Short mmCIF file of C-alpha atoms in Angstrom, two decimals:
data_model
loop_
_atom_site.label_atom_id
_atom_site.label_comp_id
_atom_site.label_asym_id
_atom_site.label_seq_id
_atom_site.Cartn_x
_atom_site.Cartn_y
_atom_site.Cartn_z
CA MET A 1 119.84 112.49 84.27
CA SER A 2 117.41 110.02 85.84
CA ILE A 3 114.91 110.61 88.60
CA ASP A 4 114.20 107.53 90.71
CA ILE A 5 110.58 108.20 91.63
CA CYS A 6 107.57 105.89 91.36
CA THR A 7 104.89 107.62 89.28
CA SER A 8 102.33 104.84 89.01
CA ASN A 9 98.98 106.54 89.56
CA MET A 10 99.74 107.59 93.12
CA ALA A 11 96.52 108.85 94.65
CA ILE A 12 96.68 112.25 96.28
CA PRO A 13 94.21 112.54 99.16
CA LYS A 14 92.30 115.79 99.21
CA ILE A 15 92.33 117.88 102.35
CA GLU A 16 88.95 117.46 103.99
CA LYS A 17 87.31 120.48 105.57
CA HIS A 18 85.25 120.50 108.72
CA GLU A 19 83.47 123.51 110.11
CA HIS A 20 81.64 122.25 113.20
CA VAL A 21 84.13 121.23 115.89
CA VAL A 22 85.54 124.08 118.00
CA PHE A 23 88.90 123.94 119.78
CA ASP A 24 88.69 126.45 122.61
CA ALA A 25 91.75 125.75 124.75
CA SER A 26 90.24 127.31 127.86
CA ILE A 27 87.35 124.82 127.77
CA ILE A 28 88.55 121.68 126.02
CA GLN A 29 91.51 121.13 128.37
CA HIS A 30 89.03 120.37 131.19
CA GLN A 31 86.80 117.98 129.24
CA THR A 32 86.88 114.43 130.61
CA ASN A 33 86.32 112.82 127.22
CA VAL A 34 88.31 113.74 124.13
CA PRO A 35 86.00 114.57 121.18
CA SER A 36 86.14 111.88 118.48
CA GLU A 37 87.73 114.25 115.92
CA PHE A 38 90.87 114.38 118.11
CA ILE A 39 91.22 110.61 118.66
CA TRP A 40 94.01 109.08 116.59
CA PRO A 41 94.02 105.54 115.11
CA GLU A 42 95.30 102.80 117.39
CA HIS A 43 98.59 102.34 115.51
CA GLU A 44 99.36 106.07 115.78
CA LYS A 45 98.40 106.67 119.40
CA PRO A 46 101.31 107.86 121.52
CA CYS A 47 103.46 105.78 123.82
CA LEU A 48 103.99 108.17 126.71
CA GLU A 49 106.90 106.16 128.12
CA SER A 50 109.27 106.48 125.17
CA PRO A 51 113.05 106.26 125.76
CA GLU A 52 115.14 109.41 125.59
CA LEU A 53 117.23 110.11 122.50
CA VAL A 54 120.64 111.10 123.83
CA ILE A 55 122.82 112.78 121.23
CA PRO A 56 125.83 115.05 121.76
CA PRO A 57 125.08 118.70 120.92
CA ILE A 58 126.96 120.47 118.15
CA ASP A 59 129.03 123.48 119.24
CA LEU A 60 128.23 125.90 116.44
CA GLY A 61 130.38 128.76 117.74
CA SER A 62 133.49 126.59 117.86
CA PHE A 63 132.82 125.34 114.32
CA LEU A 64 132.49 128.90 113.02
CA SER A 65 135.71 129.92 114.80
CA GLY A 66 137.62 127.61 112.47
CA ASP A 67 139.30 125.58 115.21
CA PRO A 68 140.39 122.39 113.37
CA SER A 69 139.36 119.95 116.12
CA ALA A 70 135.98 121.68 116.53
CA VAL A 71 135.39 121.66 112.77
CA SER A 72 136.23 117.95 112.62
CA LYS A 73 133.94 117.15 115.54
CA ALA A 74 131.02 119.16 114.10
CA PHE A 75 131.53 117.49 110.70
CA GLN A 76 131.35 114.04 112.31
CA LEU A 77 128.27 114.79 114.42
CA ILE A 78 126.26 116.53 111.69
CA ASN A 79 126.91 113.75 109.19
CA GLU A 80 125.98 110.99 111.60
CA ALA A 81 122.76 112.76 112.61
CA CYS A 82 121.57 113.99 109.21
CA ARG A 83 122.28 110.75 107.37
CA LYS A 84 120.50 108.66 110.01
CA HIS A 85 117.47 110.66 111.19
CA GLY A 86 117.86 114.37 110.30
CA PHE A 87 117.80 115.67 113.87
CA PHE A 88 120.45 117.46 115.97
CA LEU A 89 121.00 119.96 118.81
CA ILE A 90 122.87 123.26 118.52
CA VAL A 91 124.61 124.99 121.45
CA ASN A 92 126.89 128.04 121.61
CA HIS A 93 124.57 129.47 118.96
CA GLY A 94 124.85 133.18 119.75
CA VAL A 95 121.13 133.82 120.32
CA ASP A 96 120.46 136.07 123.31
CA SER A 97 118.79 134.04 126.08
CA ILE A 98 116.91 137.13 127.24
CA LEU A 99 115.31 137.45 123.80
CA THR A 100 114.31 133.77 123.85
CA ALA A 101 112.79 134.18 127.31
CA LYS A 102 110.80 137.22 126.15
CA ALA A 103 109.55 135.31 123.12
CA HIS A 104 108.17 132.60 125.43
CA GLU A 105 106.74 135.17 127.83
CA TYR A 106 104.74 136.94 125.10
CA MET A 107 103.19 133.63 124.05
CA ASP A 108 101.29 133.71 127.34
CA LYS A 109 99.93 137.14 126.45
CA PHE A 110 98.54 135.98 123.11
CA PHE A 111 97.34 132.45 123.96
CA GLY A 112 95.86 133.72 127.23
CA LEU A 113 93.30 135.73 125.27
CA SER A 114 89.76 134.46 124.80
CA LEU A 115 89.11 132.46 121.63
CA ALA A 116 87.16 135.38 120.13
CA GLU A 117 90.08 137.74 120.71
CA LYS A 118 92.61 135.30 119.23
CA GLN A 119 90.36 134.88 116.21
CA ARG A 120 90.99 138.53 115.31
CA ALA A 121 94.17 137.04 113.87
CA GLN A 122 92.37 134.07 112.26
CA ARG A 123 94.45 132.69 109.42
CA LYS A 124 92.67 133.13 106.11
CA LEU A 125 92.74 130.72 103.20
CA GLY A 126 95.84 131.30 101.08
CA GLU A 127 97.64 133.31 103.76
CA HIS A 128 100.68 132.16 105.73
CA SER A 129 100.24 134.32 108.83
CA GLY A 130 97.51 133.95 111.40
CA TYR A 131 95.90 132.00 114.20
CA THR A 132 94.56 128.46 113.90
CA SER A 133 92.85 126.39 116.59
CA SER A 134 93.70 122.77 115.85
CA PHE A 135 93.27 123.27 112.05
CA THR A 136 89.55 122.62 112.51
CA GLY A 137 88.75 124.40 109.24
CA ARG A 138 91.10 122.20 107.21
CA PHE A 139 90.77 118.67 108.56
CA SER A 140 87.91 116.49 109.79
CA SER A 141 89.79 113.74 111.65
CA LYS A 142 93.02 113.15 113.56
CA LEU A 143 92.97 116.77 114.68
CA PRO A 144 96.07 117.94 116.56
CA TRP A 145 95.65 118.99 120.19
CA LYS A 146 97.10 122.47 119.80
CA GLU A 147 96.60 126.05 118.69
CA THR A 148 99.14 128.05 116.73
CA LEU A 149 100.03 131.53 115.57
CA SER A 150 102.03 131.53 112.34
CA LEU A 151 104.00 134.57 111.19
CA ARG A 152 105.53 135.08 107.79
CA CYS A 153 109.06 136.44 108.09
CA SER A 154 111.43 137.34 105.29
CA ASP A 155 115.10 138.06 104.68
CA ASP A 156 114.01 140.45 101.91
CA ASP A 157 114.90 144.07 102.73
CA GLN A 158 111.50 145.24 101.49
CA LEU A 159 109.79 143.02 104.08
CA SER A 160 112.15 143.76 106.94
CA ASN A 161 109.39 144.70 109.42
CA ILE A 162 106.71 142.27 108.30
CA VAL A 163 106.27 140.58 111.71
CA GLN A 164 106.08 143.83 113.63
CA GLU A 165 103.61 145.30 111.14
CA TYR A 166 101.44 142.18 111.35
CA PHE A 167 100.93 142.50 115.10
CA PHE A 168 100.25 146.22 114.89
CA ASN A 169 97.83 145.97 111.95
CA VAL A 170 95.94 142.85 113.07
CA MET A 171 96.10 142.82 116.87
CA GLY A 172 96.38 146.54 117.56
CA GLU A 173 98.62 148.92 119.48
CA GLU A 174 98.51 146.88 122.67
CA PHE A 175 100.51 144.17 120.86
CA GLU A 176 103.18 146.53 119.53
CA ASP A 177 105.76 145.23 122.03
CA CYS A 178 104.89 141.67 121.00
CA GLY A 179 105.59 142.56 117.40
CA LYS A 180 108.98 144.04 118.25
CA VAL A 181 110.06 140.96 120.20
CA TYR A 182 108.99 138.50 117.53
CA GLN A 183 110.50 140.62 114.76
CA GLU A 184 113.81 140.53 116.61
CA TYR A 185 113.44 136.81 117.29
CA CYS A 186 112.82 136.08 113.60
CA GLU A 187 115.91 138.05 112.65
CA ALA A 188 117.96 136.12 115.20
CA MET A 189 116.61 132.82 113.82
CA ASN A 190 117.42 133.85 110.27
CA THR A 191 121.00 134.67 111.29
CA LEU A 192 121.29 131.34 113.09
CA ALA A 193 119.80 129.41 110.16
CA LEU A 194 122.37 130.84 107.76
CA LYS A 195 125.17 129.88 110.17
CA ILE A 196 123.82 126.33 110.29
CA MET A 197 123.77 126.36 106.49
CA GLU A 198 127.53 126.96 106.56
CA LEU A 199 127.90 123.74 108.55
CA LEU A 200 125.56 121.80 106.25
CA GLY A 201 127.29 123.08 103.12
CA PHE A 202 130.68 122.15 104.52
CA SER A 203 129.52 118.67 105.53
CA LEU A 204 128.05 117.96 102.07
CA GLY A 205 131.17 119.15 100.28
CA ALA A 206 129.33 122.01 98.59
CA GLY A 207 131.34 124.71 100.39
CA ARG A 208 130.40 126.77 103.43
CA GLU A 209 128.85 129.54 101.36
CA TYR A 210 126.74 127.50 98.92
CA PHE A 211 123.55 126.99 100.95
CA LYS A 212 124.06 130.19 102.88
CA GLU A 213 123.84 132.06 99.58
CA PHE A 214 120.92 129.92 98.43
CA PHE A 215 118.82 130.97 101.42
CA LYS A 216 119.57 134.69 101.32
CA GLY A 217 116.31 136.54 100.70
CA ASN A 218 114.42 133.57 102.16
CA ASP A 219 110.65 133.63 102.75
CA SER A 220 110.22 131.75 106.01
CA ILE A 221 107.64 131.13 108.74
CA MET A 222 107.79 131.39 112.51
CA ARG A 223 105.15 129.51 114.46
CA LEU A 224 104.11 129.78 118.10
CA ASN A 225 102.69 126.47 119.35
CA ASN A 226 100.43 126.12 122.39
CA TYR A 227 99.54 122.60 123.58
CA PRO A 228 96.89 122.73 126.36
CA PRO A 229 96.58 119.88 128.87
CA CYS A 230 94.43 116.95 127.78
CA GLN A 231 92.54 114.70 130.20
CA GLN A 232 93.10 111.66 127.94
CA PRO A 233 96.59 112.25 126.49
CA HIS A 234 96.95 108.60 125.43
CA LEU A 235 94.22 109.07 122.79
CA THR A 236 95.48 112.12 120.89
CA LEU A 237 98.59 113.88 119.62
CA GLY A 238 99.69 117.49 119.85
CA THR A 239 101.14 117.12 116.36
CA GLY A 240 100.89 113.96 114.29
CA PRO A 241 103.89 112.14 112.79
CA HIS A 242 105.24 114.15 109.88
CA CYS A 243 108.31 115.49 108.13
CA ASP A 244 108.39 119.26 107.74
CA PRO A 245 107.99 120.26 104.07
CA THR A 246 110.25 123.28 104.70
CA SER A 247 114.07 123.22 104.60
CA LEU A 248 115.19 123.52 108.19
CA THR A 249 113.30 123.80 111.48
CA ILE A 250 114.85 125.53 114.48
CA LEU A 251 112.79 124.83 117.60
CA HIS A 252 113.01 126.13 121.13
CA GLN A 253 111.03 124.16 123.70
CA ASP A 254 109.88 125.31 127.10
CA GLU A 255 110.66 123.10 130.10
CA VAL A 256 107.68 120.78 129.43
CA GLY A 257 108.67 117.81 127.29
CA GLY A 258 106.59 116.56 124.38
CA LEU A 259 108.74 116.35 121.26
CA GLN A 260 109.42 112.84 119.94
CA VAL A 261 111.64 111.70 117.05
CA LEU A 262 111.53 108.34 115.23
CA VAL A 263 114.94 106.64 115.30
CA ASP A 264 115.52 102.97 114.46
CA GLU A 265 111.75 102.44 114.10
CA LYS A 266 111.13 103.57 117.68
CA TRP A 267 109.83 106.86 119.08
CA HIS A 268 112.29 108.67 121.36
CA PHE A 269 111.58 111.77 123.43
CA ILE A 270 113.80 114.86 123.40
CA ARG A 271 114.59 116.31 126.79
CA PRO A 272 114.14 120.11 126.79
CA ASP A 273 117.35 122.11 127.18
CA PRO A 274 116.91 125.90 127.50
CA GLN A 275 120.49 126.44 126.30
CA ALA A 276 120.02 124.49 123.08
CA PHE A 277 118.02 124.75 119.90
CA VAL A 278 116.49 121.62 118.42
CA VAL A 279 117.11 121.49 114.66
CA ASN A 280 115.74 119.13 112.06
CA ILE A 281 116.10 118.69 108.33
CA GLY A 282 112.94 119.21 106.26
CA ASP A 283 111.80 117.84 102.91
CA THR A 284 113.06 120.78 100.88
CA PHE A 285 116.60 120.39 102.18
CA MET A 286 116.44 116.63 101.69
CA ALA A 287 115.77 117.41 98.03
CA LEU A 288 118.62 119.95 98.03
CA SER A 289 120.97 117.27 99.40
CA ASN A 290 119.74 114.77 96.79
CA GLY A 291 118.49 112.52 99.59
CA ILE A 292 121.82 112.30 101.41
CA PHE A 293 120.44 114.10 104.46
CA ARG A 294 117.14 112.76 105.73
CA SER A 295 114.03 114.71 106.56
CA CYS A 296 113.26 114.11 110.23
CA LEU A 297 110.09 112.22 111.18
CA HIS A 298 108.75 113.65 114.44
CA ARG A 299 105.59 114.31 116.45
CA ALA A 300 104.47 115.98 119.70
CA VAL A 301 102.60 114.38 122.58
CA VAL A 302 100.53 116.16 125.24
CA ASN A 303 100.00 115.60 128.95
CA ASN A 304 97.12 115.97 131.43
CA LYS A 305 98.77 118.45 133.80
CA THR A 306 100.69 121.24 132.11
CA VAL A 307 100.43 123.45 129.04
CA ARG A 308 103.43 123.08 126.70
CA LYS A 309 104.74 125.84 124.44
CA SER A 310 107.34 125.88 121.71
CA ILE A 311 108.58 128.31 119.07
CA ALA A 312 109.48 126.98 115.63
CA PHE A 313 111.29 128.81 112.83
CA PHE A 314 110.81 127.14 109.45
CA LEU A 315 113.52 128.20 107.00
CA SER A 316 112.34 128.18 103.39
CA PRO A 317 113.86 129.54 100.18
CA ASN A 318 112.54 132.53 98.34
CA MET A 319 109.21 131.52 96.79
CA ASP A 320 110.55 131.37 93.21
CA LYS A 321 113.93 129.81 93.97
CA VAL A 322 114.41 126.55 92.08
CA VAL A 323 115.20 123.70 94.45
CA LYS A 324 117.84 121.38 93.01
CA PRO A 325 121.02 119.87 94.49
CA PRO A 326 124.50 121.24 93.76
CA ASN A 327 126.39 119.48 90.98
CA ASN A 328 128.86 117.79 93.33
CA LEU A 329 126.02 115.66 94.74
CA ILE A 330 124.99 114.25 91.34
CA ASP A 331 126.88 111.68 89.28
CA SER A 332 126.34 108.30 87.60
CA ASN A 333 126.36 106.56 90.98
CA ASN A 334 124.10 109.19 92.58
CA PRO A 335 121.41 110.18 90.06
CA ARG A 336 118.78 112.82 90.74
CA LEU A 337 116.16 111.58 93.18
CA TYR A 338 113.71 114.50 92.97
CA PRO A 339 112.58 116.82 90.18
CA ASP A 340 113.22 120.56 90.17
CA PHE A 341 110.55 122.53 92.00
CA THR A 342 110.01 125.88 93.67
CA TRP A 343 109.12 126.36 97.32
CA SER A 344 105.88 128.04 96.27
CA GLU A 345 104.84 124.82 94.47
CA LEU A 346 105.51 122.62 97.49
CA LEU A 347 103.81 125.09 99.83
CA GLU A 348 100.71 125.17 97.64
CA PHE A 349 100.70 121.37 97.49
CA THR A 350 100.69 121.02 101.29
CA GLN A 351 98.10 123.78 101.74
CA THR A 352 95.69 122.67 99.02
CA HIS A 353 96.20 119.03 98.05
CA TYR A 354 97.97 117.07 100.77
CA ARG A 355 98.20 116.91 104.54
CA ALA A 356 101.92 116.87 105.39
CA ASP A 357 103.13 113.51 106.70
CA MET A 358 106.14 111.24 106.33
CA ASN A 359 105.53 110.73 102.58
CA THR A 360 105.04 114.34 101.48
CA LEU A 361 108.17 114.69 99.35
CA ASP A 362 107.66 111.43 97.43
CA VAL A 363 103.98 112.13 96.75
CA PHE A 364 104.78 115.72 95.76
CA SER A 365 107.58 114.57 93.42
CA SER A 366 105.22 112.20 91.65
CA TRP A 367 102.64 114.98 91.41
CA VAL A 368 105.21 117.33 89.84
CA LEU A 369 106.34 114.73 87.33
CA GLN A 370 102.78 113.84 86.35
CA LYS A 371 101.84 117.49 86.05
CA ASN A 372 104.79 118.12 83.70
CA THR A 373 104.17 115.17 81.38
#
């Protein structure tokens, strides 16, 4: 078995910490001049007039029904999308629209709090749940124009109420209803993710159950994103260009556009569709597919008029699950591209050593190989 990875003294940039800048959404959205920490380099600044990426949505319900023409159509669409750019849309997904609407509604309740109140849920070093305002404690430049609330969610029976308990224990009784809604939303996303894994397993020839079984007992993350208006949106980014280190991202956007995907070396915007979920392949699944399916390079832009909100569910394996492709994806013509690793190793790498970007998986693979030699 060979692993085609360059290991020649690849430098791993350390995550720089910065404690001085404050991102208070209620104040900074009105500032005429963007603070220097939020200004991105010229070659990475957004083009706000990007063309739309028009792709046909995948009818997940029809695929799961077993209708031969629907299965064939889904197979064609998923392969074209995942081999080219790793991005697709899912409709007829079975998620209750009322639940999705409630999940967006409760974002207003949390992000409408004062900064001091939101900081009751401040994310602590080494933890996966909590509030962050533009990652100001982790990075010193190219700060994203956003605030987030991340919530660990798990398919493990012993952690079945982890989201609900987080809100009650950290934010108090007045957020009990919030906890119930987001617990239910996480469960709906987990169910949807496993259905999508049936489609991905089928399309890769591994069988419909292979990846579905792999992700049972998963240890995933849901993230609420709040992008305030910015008076100079051409200077900054809501989220910089990156590939998600996780396996699969299921995103629901509000009606305000901002998501962009790189296709054919050009940034394209994704029109919001309340009936659809935006899905993209992450680095961990690219490794699971032995590089056949591509991790999606994407970013988010902001505007000077309207707040934008989105809800992302990041599917990840159980922390100790070994990530390696199924045997049918490896042969003499298709050697191993990435070393074995666990999700906990990649998560630690992106939290401690490396700021996730478009090169995360390659740099991480070299780091793993060097560490093991």
